[in-house]
Tab-separated table of C-alpha atoms and ligand atoms in Angstrom:
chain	number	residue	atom	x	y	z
A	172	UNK	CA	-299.503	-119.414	115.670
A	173	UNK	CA	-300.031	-122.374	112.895
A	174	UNK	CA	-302.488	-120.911	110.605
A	175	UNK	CA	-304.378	-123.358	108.406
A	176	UNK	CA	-302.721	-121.122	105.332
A	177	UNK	CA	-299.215	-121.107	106.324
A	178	UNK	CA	-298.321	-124.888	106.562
A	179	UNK	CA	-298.490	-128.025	104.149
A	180	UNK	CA	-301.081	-130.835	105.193
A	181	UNK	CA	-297.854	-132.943	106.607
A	182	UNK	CA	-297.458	-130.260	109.000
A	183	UNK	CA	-300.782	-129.619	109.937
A	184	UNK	CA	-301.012	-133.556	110.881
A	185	UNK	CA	-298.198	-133.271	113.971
A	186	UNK	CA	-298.620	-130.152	114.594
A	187	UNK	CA	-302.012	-128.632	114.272
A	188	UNK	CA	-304.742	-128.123	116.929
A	189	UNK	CA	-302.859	-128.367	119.838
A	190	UNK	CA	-300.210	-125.618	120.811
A	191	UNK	CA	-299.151	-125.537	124.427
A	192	UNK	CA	-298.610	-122.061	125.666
A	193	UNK	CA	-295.462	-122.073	127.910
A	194	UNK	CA	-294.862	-124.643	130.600
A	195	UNK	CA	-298.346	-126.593	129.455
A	196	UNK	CA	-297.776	-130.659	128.056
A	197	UNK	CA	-296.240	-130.908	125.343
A	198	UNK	CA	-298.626	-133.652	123.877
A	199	UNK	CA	-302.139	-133.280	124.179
A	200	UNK	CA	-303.569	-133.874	127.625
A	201	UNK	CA	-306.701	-136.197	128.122
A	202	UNK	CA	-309.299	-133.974	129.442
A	203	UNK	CA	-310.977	-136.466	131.383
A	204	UNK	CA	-313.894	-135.039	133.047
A	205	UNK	CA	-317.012	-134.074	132.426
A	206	UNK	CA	-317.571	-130.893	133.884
A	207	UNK	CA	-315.924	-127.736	134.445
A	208	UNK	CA	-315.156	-125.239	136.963
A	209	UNK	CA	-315.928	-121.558	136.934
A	210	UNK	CA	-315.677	-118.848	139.804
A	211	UNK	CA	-319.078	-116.905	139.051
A	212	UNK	CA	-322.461	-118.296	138.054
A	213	UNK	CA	-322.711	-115.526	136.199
A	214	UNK	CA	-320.312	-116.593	133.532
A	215	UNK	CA	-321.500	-120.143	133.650
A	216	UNK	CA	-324.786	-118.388	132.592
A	217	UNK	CA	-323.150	-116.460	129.856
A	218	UNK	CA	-321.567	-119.899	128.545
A	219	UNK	CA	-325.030	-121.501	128.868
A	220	UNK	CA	-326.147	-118.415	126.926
A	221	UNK	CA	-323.606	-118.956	123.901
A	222	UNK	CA	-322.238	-115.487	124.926
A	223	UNK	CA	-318.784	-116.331	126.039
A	224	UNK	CA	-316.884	-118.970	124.809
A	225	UNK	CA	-315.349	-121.569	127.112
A	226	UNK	CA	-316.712	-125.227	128.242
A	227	UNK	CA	-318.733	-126.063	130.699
A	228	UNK	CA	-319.776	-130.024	129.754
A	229	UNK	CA	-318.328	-132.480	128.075
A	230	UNK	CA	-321.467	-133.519	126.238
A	231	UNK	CA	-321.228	-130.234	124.369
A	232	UNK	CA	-317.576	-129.546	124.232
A	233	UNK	CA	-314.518	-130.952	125.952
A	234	UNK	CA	-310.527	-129.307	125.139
A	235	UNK	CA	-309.212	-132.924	123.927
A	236	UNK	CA	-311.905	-133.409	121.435
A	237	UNK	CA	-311.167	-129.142	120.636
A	238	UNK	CA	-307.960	-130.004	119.707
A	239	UNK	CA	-308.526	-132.985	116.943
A	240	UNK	CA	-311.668	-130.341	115.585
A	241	UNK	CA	-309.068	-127.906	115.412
A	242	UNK	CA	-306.592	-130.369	113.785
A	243	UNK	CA	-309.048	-131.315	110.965
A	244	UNK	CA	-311.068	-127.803	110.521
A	245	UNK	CA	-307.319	-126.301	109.183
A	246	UNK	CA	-306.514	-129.688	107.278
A	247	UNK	CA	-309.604	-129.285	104.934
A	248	UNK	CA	-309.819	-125.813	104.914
A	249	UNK	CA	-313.146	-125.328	107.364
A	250	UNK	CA	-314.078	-122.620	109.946
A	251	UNK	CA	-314.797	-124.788	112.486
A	252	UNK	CA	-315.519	-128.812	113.416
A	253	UNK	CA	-317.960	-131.235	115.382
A	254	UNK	CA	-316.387	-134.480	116.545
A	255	UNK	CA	-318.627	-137.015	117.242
A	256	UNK	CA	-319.353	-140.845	118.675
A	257	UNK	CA	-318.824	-142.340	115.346
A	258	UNK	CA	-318.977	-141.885	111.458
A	259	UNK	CA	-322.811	-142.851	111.772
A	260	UNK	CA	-323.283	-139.857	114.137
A	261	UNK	CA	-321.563	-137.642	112.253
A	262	UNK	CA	-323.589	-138.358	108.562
A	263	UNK	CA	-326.806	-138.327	110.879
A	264	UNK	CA	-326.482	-134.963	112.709
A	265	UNK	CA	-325.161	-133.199	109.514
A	266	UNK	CA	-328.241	-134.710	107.870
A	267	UNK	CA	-330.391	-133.209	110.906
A	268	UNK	CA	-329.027	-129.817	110.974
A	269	UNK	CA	-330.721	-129.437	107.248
A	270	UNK	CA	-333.658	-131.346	107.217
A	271	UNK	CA	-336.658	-131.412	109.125
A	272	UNK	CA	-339.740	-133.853	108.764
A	273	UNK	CA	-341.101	-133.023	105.194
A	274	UNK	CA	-337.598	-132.675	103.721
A	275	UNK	CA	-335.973	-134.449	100.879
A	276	UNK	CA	-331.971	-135.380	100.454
A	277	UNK	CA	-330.648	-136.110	97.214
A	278	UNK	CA	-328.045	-138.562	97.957
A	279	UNK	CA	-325.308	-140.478	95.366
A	280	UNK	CA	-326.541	-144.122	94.307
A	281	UNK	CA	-322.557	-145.105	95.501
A	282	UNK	CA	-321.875	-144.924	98.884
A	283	UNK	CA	-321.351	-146.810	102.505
A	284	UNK	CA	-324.227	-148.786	103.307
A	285	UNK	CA	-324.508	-147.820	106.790
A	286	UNK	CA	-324.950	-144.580	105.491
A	287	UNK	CA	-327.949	-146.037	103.313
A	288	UNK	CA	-329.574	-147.496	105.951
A	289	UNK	CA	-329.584	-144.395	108.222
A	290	UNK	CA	-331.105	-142.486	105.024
A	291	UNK	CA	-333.340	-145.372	103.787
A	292	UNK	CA	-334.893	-146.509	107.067
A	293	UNK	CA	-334.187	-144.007	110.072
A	294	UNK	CA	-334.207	-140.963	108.561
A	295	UNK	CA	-337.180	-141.679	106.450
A	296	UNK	CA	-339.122	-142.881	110.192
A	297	UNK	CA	-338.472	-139.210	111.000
A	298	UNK	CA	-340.241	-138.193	107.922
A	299	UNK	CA	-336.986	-137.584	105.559
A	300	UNK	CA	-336.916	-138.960	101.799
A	301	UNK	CA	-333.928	-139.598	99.993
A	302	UNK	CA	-333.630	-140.040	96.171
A	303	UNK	CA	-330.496	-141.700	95.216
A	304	UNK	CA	-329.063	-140.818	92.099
A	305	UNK	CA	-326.541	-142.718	89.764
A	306	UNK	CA	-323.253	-140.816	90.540
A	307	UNK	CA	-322.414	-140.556	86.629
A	308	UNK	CA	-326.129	-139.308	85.431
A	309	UNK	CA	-325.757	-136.191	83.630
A	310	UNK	CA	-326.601	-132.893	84.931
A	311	UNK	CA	-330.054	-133.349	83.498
A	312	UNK	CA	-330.803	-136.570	85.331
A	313	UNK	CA	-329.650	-134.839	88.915
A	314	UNK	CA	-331.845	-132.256	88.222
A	315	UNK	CA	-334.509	-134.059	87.556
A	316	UNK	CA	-334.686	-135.247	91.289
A	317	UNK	CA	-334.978	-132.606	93.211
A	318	UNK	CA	-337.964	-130.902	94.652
A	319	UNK	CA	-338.824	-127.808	96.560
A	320	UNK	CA	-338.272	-129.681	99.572
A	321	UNK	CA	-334.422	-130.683	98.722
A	322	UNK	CA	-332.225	-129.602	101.336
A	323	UNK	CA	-329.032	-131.109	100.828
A	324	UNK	CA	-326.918	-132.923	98.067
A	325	UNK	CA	-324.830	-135.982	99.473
A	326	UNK	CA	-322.092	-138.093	97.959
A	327	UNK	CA	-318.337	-139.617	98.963
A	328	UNK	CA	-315.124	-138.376	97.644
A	329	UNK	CA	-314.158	-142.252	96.866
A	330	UNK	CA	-317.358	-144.316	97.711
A	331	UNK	CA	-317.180	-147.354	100.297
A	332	UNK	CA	-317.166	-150.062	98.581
A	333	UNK	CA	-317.985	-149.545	95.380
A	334	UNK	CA	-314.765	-147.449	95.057
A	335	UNK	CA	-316.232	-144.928	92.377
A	336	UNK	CA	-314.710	-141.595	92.258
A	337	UNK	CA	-317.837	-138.994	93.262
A	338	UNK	CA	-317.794	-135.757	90.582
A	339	UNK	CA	-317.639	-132.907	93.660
A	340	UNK	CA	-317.176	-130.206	91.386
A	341	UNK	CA	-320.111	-130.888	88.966
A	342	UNK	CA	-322.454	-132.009	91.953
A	343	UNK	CA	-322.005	-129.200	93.907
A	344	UNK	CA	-322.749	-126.768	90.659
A	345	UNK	CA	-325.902	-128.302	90.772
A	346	UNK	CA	-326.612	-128.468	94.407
A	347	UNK	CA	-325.787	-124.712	94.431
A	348	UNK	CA	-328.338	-123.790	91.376
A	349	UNK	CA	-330.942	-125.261	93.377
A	350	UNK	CA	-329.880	-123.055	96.543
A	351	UNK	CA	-328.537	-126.000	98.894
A	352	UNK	CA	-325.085	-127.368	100.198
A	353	UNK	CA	-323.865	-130.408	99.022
A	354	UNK	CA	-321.998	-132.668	101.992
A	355	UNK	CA	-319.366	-135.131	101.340
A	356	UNK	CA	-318.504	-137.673	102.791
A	357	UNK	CA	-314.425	-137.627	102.587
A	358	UNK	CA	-313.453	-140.716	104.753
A	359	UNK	CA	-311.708	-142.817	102.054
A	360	UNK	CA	-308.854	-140.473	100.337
A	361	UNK	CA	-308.934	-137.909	103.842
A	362	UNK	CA	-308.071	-133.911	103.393
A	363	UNK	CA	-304.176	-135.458	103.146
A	364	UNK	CA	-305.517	-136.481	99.406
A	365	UNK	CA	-308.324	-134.436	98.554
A	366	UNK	CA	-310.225	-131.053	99.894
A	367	UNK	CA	-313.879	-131.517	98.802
A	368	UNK	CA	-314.106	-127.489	99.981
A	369	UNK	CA	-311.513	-126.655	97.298
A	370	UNK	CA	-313.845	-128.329	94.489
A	371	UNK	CA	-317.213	-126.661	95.956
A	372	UNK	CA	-317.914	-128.893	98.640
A	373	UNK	CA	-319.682	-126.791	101.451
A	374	UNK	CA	-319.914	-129.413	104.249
A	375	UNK	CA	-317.579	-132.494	105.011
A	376	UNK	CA	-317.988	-135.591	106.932
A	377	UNK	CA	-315.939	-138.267	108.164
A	378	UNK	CA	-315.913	-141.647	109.705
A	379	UNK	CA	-312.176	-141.273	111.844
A	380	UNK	CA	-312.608	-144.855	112.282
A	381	UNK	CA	-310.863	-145.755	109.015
A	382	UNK	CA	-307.741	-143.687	108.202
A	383	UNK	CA	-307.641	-140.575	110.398
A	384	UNK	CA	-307.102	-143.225	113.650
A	385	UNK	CA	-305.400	-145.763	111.151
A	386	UNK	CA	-304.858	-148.319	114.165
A	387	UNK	CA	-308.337	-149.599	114.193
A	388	UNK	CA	-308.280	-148.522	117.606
A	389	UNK	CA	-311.365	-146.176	118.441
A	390	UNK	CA	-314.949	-145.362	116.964
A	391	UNK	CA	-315.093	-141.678	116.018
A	392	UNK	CA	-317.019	-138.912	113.743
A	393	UNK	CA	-316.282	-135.576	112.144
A	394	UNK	CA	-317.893	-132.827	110.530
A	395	UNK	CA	-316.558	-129.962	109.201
A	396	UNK	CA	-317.858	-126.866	107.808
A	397	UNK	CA	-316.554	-124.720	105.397
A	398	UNK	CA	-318.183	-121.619	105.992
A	399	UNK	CA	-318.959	-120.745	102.544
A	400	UNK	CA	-322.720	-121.661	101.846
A	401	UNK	CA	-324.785	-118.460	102.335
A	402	UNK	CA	-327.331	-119.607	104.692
A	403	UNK	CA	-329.780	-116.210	104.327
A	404	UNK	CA	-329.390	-115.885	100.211
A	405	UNK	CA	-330.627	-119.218	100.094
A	406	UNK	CA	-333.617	-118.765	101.920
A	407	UNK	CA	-334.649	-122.538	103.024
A	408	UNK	CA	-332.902	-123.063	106.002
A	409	UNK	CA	-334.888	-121.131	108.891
A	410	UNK	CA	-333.746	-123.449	111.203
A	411	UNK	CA	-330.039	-121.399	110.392
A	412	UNK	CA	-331.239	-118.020	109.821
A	413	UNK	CA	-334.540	-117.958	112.325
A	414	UNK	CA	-334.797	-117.641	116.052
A	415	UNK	CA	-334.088	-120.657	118.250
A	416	UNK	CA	-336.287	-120.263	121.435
A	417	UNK	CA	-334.236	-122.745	123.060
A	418	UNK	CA	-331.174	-120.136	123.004
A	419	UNK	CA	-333.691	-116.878	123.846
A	420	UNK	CA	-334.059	-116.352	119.987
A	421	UNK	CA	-330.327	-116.828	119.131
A	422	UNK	CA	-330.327	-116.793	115.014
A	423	UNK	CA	-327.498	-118.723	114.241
A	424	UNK	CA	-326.507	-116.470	110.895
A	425	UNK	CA	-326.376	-113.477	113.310
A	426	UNK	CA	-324.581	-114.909	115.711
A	427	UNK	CA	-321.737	-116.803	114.316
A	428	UNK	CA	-321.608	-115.805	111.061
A	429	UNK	CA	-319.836	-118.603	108.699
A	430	UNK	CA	-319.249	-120.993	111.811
A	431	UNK	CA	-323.309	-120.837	112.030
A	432	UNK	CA	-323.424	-124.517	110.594
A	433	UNK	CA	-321.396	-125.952	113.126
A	434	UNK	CA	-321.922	-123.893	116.517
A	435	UNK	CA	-325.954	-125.121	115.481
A	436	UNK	CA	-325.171	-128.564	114.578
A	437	UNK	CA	-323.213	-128.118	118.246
A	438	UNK	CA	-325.303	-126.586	120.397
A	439	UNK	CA	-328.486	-127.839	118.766
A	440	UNK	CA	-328.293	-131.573	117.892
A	441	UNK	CA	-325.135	-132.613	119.935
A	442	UNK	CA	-327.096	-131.346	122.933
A	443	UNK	CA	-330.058	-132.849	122.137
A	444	UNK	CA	-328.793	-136.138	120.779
A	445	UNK	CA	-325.401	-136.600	123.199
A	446	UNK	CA	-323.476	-138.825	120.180
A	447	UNK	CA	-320.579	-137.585	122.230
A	448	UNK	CA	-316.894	-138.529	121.614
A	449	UNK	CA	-314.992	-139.757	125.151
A	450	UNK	CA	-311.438	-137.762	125.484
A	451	UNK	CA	-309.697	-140.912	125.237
A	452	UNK	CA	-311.244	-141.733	122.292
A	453	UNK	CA	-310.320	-138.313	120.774
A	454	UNK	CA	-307.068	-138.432	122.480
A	455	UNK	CA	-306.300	-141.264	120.193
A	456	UNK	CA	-307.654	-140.046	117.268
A	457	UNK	CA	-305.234	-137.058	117.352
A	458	UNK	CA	-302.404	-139.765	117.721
A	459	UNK	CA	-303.440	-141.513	114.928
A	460	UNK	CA	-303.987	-138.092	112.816
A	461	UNK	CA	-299.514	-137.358	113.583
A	462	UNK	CA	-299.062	-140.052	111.324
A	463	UNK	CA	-302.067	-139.794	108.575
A	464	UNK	CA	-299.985	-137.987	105.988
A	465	UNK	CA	-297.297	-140.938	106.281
A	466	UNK	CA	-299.515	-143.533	106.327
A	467	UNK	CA	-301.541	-142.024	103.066
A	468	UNK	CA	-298.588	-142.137	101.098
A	469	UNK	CA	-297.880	-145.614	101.777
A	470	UNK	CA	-301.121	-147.008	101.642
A	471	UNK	CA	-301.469	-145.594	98.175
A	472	UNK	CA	-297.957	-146.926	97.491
A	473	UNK	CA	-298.864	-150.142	98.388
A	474	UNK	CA	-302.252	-150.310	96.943
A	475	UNK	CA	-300.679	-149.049	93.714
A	476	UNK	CA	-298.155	-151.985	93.544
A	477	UNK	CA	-300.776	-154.943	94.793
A	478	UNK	CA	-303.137	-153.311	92.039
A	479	UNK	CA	-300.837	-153.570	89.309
A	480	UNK	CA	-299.700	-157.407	90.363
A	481	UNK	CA	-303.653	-158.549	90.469
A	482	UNK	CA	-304.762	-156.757	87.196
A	483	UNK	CA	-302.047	-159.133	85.843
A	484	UNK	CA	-302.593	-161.923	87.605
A	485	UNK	CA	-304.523	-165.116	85.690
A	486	UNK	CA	-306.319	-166.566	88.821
A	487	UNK	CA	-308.089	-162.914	88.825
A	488	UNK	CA	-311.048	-161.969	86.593
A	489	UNK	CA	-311.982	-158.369	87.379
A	490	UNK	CA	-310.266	-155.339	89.154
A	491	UNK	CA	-311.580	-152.353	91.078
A	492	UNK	CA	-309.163	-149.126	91.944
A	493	UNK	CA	-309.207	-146.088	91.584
A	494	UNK	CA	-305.440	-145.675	91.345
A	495	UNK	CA	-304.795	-148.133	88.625
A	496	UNK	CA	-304.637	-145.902	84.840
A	497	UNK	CA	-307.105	-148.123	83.235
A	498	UNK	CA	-309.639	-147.391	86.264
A	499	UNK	CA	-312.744	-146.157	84.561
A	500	UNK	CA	-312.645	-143.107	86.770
A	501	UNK	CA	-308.956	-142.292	86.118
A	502	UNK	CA	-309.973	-138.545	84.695
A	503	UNK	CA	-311.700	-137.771	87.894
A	504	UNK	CA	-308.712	-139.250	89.573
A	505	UNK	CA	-306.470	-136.885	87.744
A	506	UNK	CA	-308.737	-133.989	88.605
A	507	UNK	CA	-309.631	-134.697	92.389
A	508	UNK	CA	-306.699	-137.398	93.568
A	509	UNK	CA	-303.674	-136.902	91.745
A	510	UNK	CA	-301.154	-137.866	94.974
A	511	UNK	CA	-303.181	-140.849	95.575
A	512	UNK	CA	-306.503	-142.647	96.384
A	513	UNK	CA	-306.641	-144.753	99.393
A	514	UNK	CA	-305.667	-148.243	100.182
A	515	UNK	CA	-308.927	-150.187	99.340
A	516	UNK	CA	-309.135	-152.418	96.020
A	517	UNK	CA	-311.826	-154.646	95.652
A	518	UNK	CA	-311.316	-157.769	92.935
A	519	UNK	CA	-312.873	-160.606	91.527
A	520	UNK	CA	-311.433	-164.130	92.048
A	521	UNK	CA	-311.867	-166.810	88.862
A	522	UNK	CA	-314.339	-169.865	90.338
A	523	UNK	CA	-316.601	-167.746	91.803
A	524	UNK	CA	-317.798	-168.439	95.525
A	525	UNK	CA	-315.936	-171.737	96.516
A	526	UNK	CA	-312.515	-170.033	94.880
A	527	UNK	CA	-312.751	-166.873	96.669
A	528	UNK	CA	-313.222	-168.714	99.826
A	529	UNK	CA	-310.555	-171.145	99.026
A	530	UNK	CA	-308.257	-167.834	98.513
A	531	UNK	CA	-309.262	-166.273	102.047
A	532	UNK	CA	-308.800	-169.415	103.875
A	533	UNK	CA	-304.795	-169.723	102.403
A	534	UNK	CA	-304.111	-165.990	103.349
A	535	UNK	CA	-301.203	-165.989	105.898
A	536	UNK	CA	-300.490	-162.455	106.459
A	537	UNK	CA	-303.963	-160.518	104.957
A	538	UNK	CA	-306.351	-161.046	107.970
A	539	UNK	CA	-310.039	-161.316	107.570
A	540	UNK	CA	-311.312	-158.366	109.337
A	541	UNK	CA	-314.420	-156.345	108.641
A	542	UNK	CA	-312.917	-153.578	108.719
A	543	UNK	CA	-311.117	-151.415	105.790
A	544	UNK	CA	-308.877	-148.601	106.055
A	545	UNK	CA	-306.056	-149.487	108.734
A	546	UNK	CA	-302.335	-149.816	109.411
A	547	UNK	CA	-302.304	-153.667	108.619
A	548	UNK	CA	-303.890	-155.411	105.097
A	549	UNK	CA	-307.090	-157.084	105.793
A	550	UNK	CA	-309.542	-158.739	103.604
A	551	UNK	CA	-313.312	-159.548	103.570
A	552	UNK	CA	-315.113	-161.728	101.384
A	553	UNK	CA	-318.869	-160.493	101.767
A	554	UNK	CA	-320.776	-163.693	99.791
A	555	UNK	CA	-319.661	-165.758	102.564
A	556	UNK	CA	-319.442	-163.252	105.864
A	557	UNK	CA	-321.534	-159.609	105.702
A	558	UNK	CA	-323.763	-160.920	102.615
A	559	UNK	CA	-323.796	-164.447	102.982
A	560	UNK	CA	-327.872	-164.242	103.481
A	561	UNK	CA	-328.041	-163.345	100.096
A	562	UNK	CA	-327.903	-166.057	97.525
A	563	UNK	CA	-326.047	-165.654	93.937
A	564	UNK	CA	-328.462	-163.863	92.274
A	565	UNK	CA	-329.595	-161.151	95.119
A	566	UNK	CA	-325.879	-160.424	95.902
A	567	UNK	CA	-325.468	-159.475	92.071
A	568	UNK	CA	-328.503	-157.402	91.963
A	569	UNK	CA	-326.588	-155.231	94.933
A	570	UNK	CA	-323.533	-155.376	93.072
A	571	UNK	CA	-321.389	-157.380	94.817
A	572	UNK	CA	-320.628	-160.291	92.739
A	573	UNK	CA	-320.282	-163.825	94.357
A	574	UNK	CA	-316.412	-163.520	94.141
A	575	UNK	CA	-315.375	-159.866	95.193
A	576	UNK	CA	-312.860	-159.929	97.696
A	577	UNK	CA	-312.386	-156.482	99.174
A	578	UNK	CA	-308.334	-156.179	100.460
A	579	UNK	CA	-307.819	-153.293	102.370
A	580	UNK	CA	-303.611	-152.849	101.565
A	581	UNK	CA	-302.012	-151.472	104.843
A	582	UNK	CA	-298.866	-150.198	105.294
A	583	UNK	CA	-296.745	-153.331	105.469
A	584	UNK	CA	-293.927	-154.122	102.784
A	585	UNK	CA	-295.547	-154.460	99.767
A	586	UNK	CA	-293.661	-157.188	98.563
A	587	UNK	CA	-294.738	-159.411	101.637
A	588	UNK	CA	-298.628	-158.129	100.589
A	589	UNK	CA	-297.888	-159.379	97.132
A	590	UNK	CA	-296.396	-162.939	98.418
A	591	UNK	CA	-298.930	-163.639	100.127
A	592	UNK	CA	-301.606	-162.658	97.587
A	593	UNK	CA	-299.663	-164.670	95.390
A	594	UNK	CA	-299.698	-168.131	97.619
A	595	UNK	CA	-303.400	-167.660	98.221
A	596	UNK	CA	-304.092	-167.498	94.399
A	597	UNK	CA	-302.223	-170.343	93.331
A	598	UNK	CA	-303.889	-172.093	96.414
A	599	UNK	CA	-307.692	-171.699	95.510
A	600	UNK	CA	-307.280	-172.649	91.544
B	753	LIG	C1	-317.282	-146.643	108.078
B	753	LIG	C2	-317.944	-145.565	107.337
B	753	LIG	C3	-319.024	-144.852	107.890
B	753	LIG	C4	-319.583	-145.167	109.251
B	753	LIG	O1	-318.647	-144.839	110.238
B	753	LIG	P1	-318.570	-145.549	111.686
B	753	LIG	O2	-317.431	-144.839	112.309
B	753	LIG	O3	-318.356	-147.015	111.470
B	753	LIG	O4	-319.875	-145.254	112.369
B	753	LIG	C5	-319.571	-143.835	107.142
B	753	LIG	N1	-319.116	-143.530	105.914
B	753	LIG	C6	-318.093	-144.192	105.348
B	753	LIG	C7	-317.620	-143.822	103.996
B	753	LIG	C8	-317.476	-145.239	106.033
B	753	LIG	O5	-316.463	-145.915	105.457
């Protein structure tokens, strides 16, 4: 049996989650069908009842998607994982499984802005507030925002796009003081680079449409629990620790114990809500997963190397990544990421607007995609694609300067990244 103690990560990437028993596939079969079979209705009842294990509909649970949970629970260290439809399902039912209408979510000033959105405008339509807070304030300053309605603390390991390095250790001591879990968001380095559980972290979340698929090939979602946050001590989550009438007065804490979290967030919200995976799509996922602990190492690699050309490169102004020494996070680096980062540097191009687009246009091998975090380098110039509503001023009051180019490094040779970086630059001058 591979247990998530006995193996390195590497391992746990080809191997975990799936283990055929004898004369079963060897790979992992797609489990394409939505329903299930049983022999009495009195065990479908029990299944329906949360008293046996087992599935019985693929909107709940399906063995593909199993498998991939399975995979990623024992990669970062978690009892137990949800997959789900995509990364914006994933931040939205974790979100949901804490907070009802009335509730407040302190969330980190840095992260995806997807993620903003679904905090800023949907969740606050359903009657949840979110304070952002500057991911360096002091301990003081975090404090100061929360009230007695704060039910969760929210931030990303390495934030998308801003690329700052997110203080898990110092924001879940907080988050803790004030008797609520702190989530984060680990997309960007993956549990190949970092465990947020190891540094406090009590629930993780995921978009597996960057790196864990790495082919750019399927939407997907993941949250995983950790086990660790003491539901009952803490006192504000009834929705964990009091009946549920729609499971005959189940109380989650009772129940499951330290997988309550995630058989709720399951059996709850996933029921309700139906922001289901497809097998296929989870299928592929656990493809893409074989290879993550390769691909990580090379990404980084390569980032590394096209980091260190630009910072010396005269057509550039400014530099942002994590992995370069002179990043202004490198001590949190050194604490949370020292095998790597990720693959995503974002950098400034000298002549503003008109340059930057001069330097995307002369790209031969870097295609513009809008997407970060996959096998081949891509780049995206937001001024004049995602942003280009905005004019000069309003895209520097949300911190994307006119000029940022965002480069996602993939896991080509970096020596052909770097050659055709270098054309590009001496083309838009
Ligand atoms: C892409 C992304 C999301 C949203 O995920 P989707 O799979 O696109 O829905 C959330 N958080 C981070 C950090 C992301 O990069």
């Amino acid at each position: 049996m591979l247990t998530p103690m006995s193996f390195h990560p590497d391992t746990l990437c080809v191997q975990a989650g799936w283990q055929p028993k004898n004369g079963e596939p060897r790979v992992l079969p797609i489990v394409q069908s939505t329903t299930f079979k049983y022999d009495s209705s009195e065990h479908v009842g029990d299944l329906f009842d949360l008293k046996a294990p087992g599935h019985f509909y693929t909107r709940l649970s399906n063995p593909t998607a199993e498998a991939v949970e399975n995979k990623i629970a024992a990669l970062e260290g978690g009892v137990g994982a949800l997959m789900t439809s995509s990364g914006q399902a994933a931040e939205m039912i974790a979100i949901l499984n804490l907070c009802n209408s009335g509730d407040h979510l302190i969330a980190s000033g840095a992260i995806y802005g997807g993620t903003t959105n679904l905090f800023s405008v949907t969740l606050k339509k359903l009657g949840i507030e979110v304070t952002y807070v500057d991911p360096y304030a002091s301990d003081d300053t975090i404090q100061a925002a929360f009230r007695l309605t704060t039910r969760a603390v929210f931030g990303e390991t390495i934030a998308n796009p801003a690329l700052t390095v997110f203080d898990i250790e110092r924001f879940a001591r907080v988050a803790h003081a004030n008797g609520v879990p702190l989530i984060v968001d680990n997309t960007f380095p993956t549990a190949v680079l970092c465990r947020p559980f190891d540094f406090g972290a009590d629930i993780v979340t995921y978009s597996t449409s960057k790196y864990l698929d790495g082919h750019a090939i399927s939407l997907g979602g993941m949250i995983v629990d950790s086990g660790r946050f003491d539901w009952r001590a803490s006192g504000k989550f009834p929705g964990l620790t009091e009946p549920d009438p729609s499971y005959h007065g189940t109380i989650y804490t009772d129940a499951f114990g330290p997988s309550a979290f995630i058989v709720k967030a399951r059996v709850q919200l996933m029921r309700d809500l139906g922001a289901t995976p497809s097998p296929m799509n989870a299928f592929l996922l656990n493809l893409g997963m074989e290879t993550l602990h390769l691909r990580m190492e090379r990404h980084c690699r390569n980032a590394e190397a096209v980091a260190a050309f630009l910072e010396g490169h005269p057509a550039v102004s400014w530099i942002n990544y994590p992995g370069l020494p002179s990043s202004k996070d490198a001590a949190l680096v050194k604490k949370y990421l020292p095998r790597g980062t990720c693959g995503v540097i974002s950098f400034g191009v000298k002549g503003g607007r008109d340059a930057a687009v001069r330097f995307m246009d002369s790209l031969k091998l870097a295609a513009i995609v809008v997407h970060v975090a996959d096998a081949r380098t891509g780049v995206l110039h937001p001024a004049s694609t995602t942003h280009r509503q905005l004019t000069d001023e309003q895209l520097t009051a949300a911190g994307i300067s006119p000029e940022l180019v965002r480069l996602s490094v993939g896991i080509e040779n970096a020596a052909d990244i770097i050659a055709d970086l270098d054309q590009a630059l001496s083309a838009c001058g």
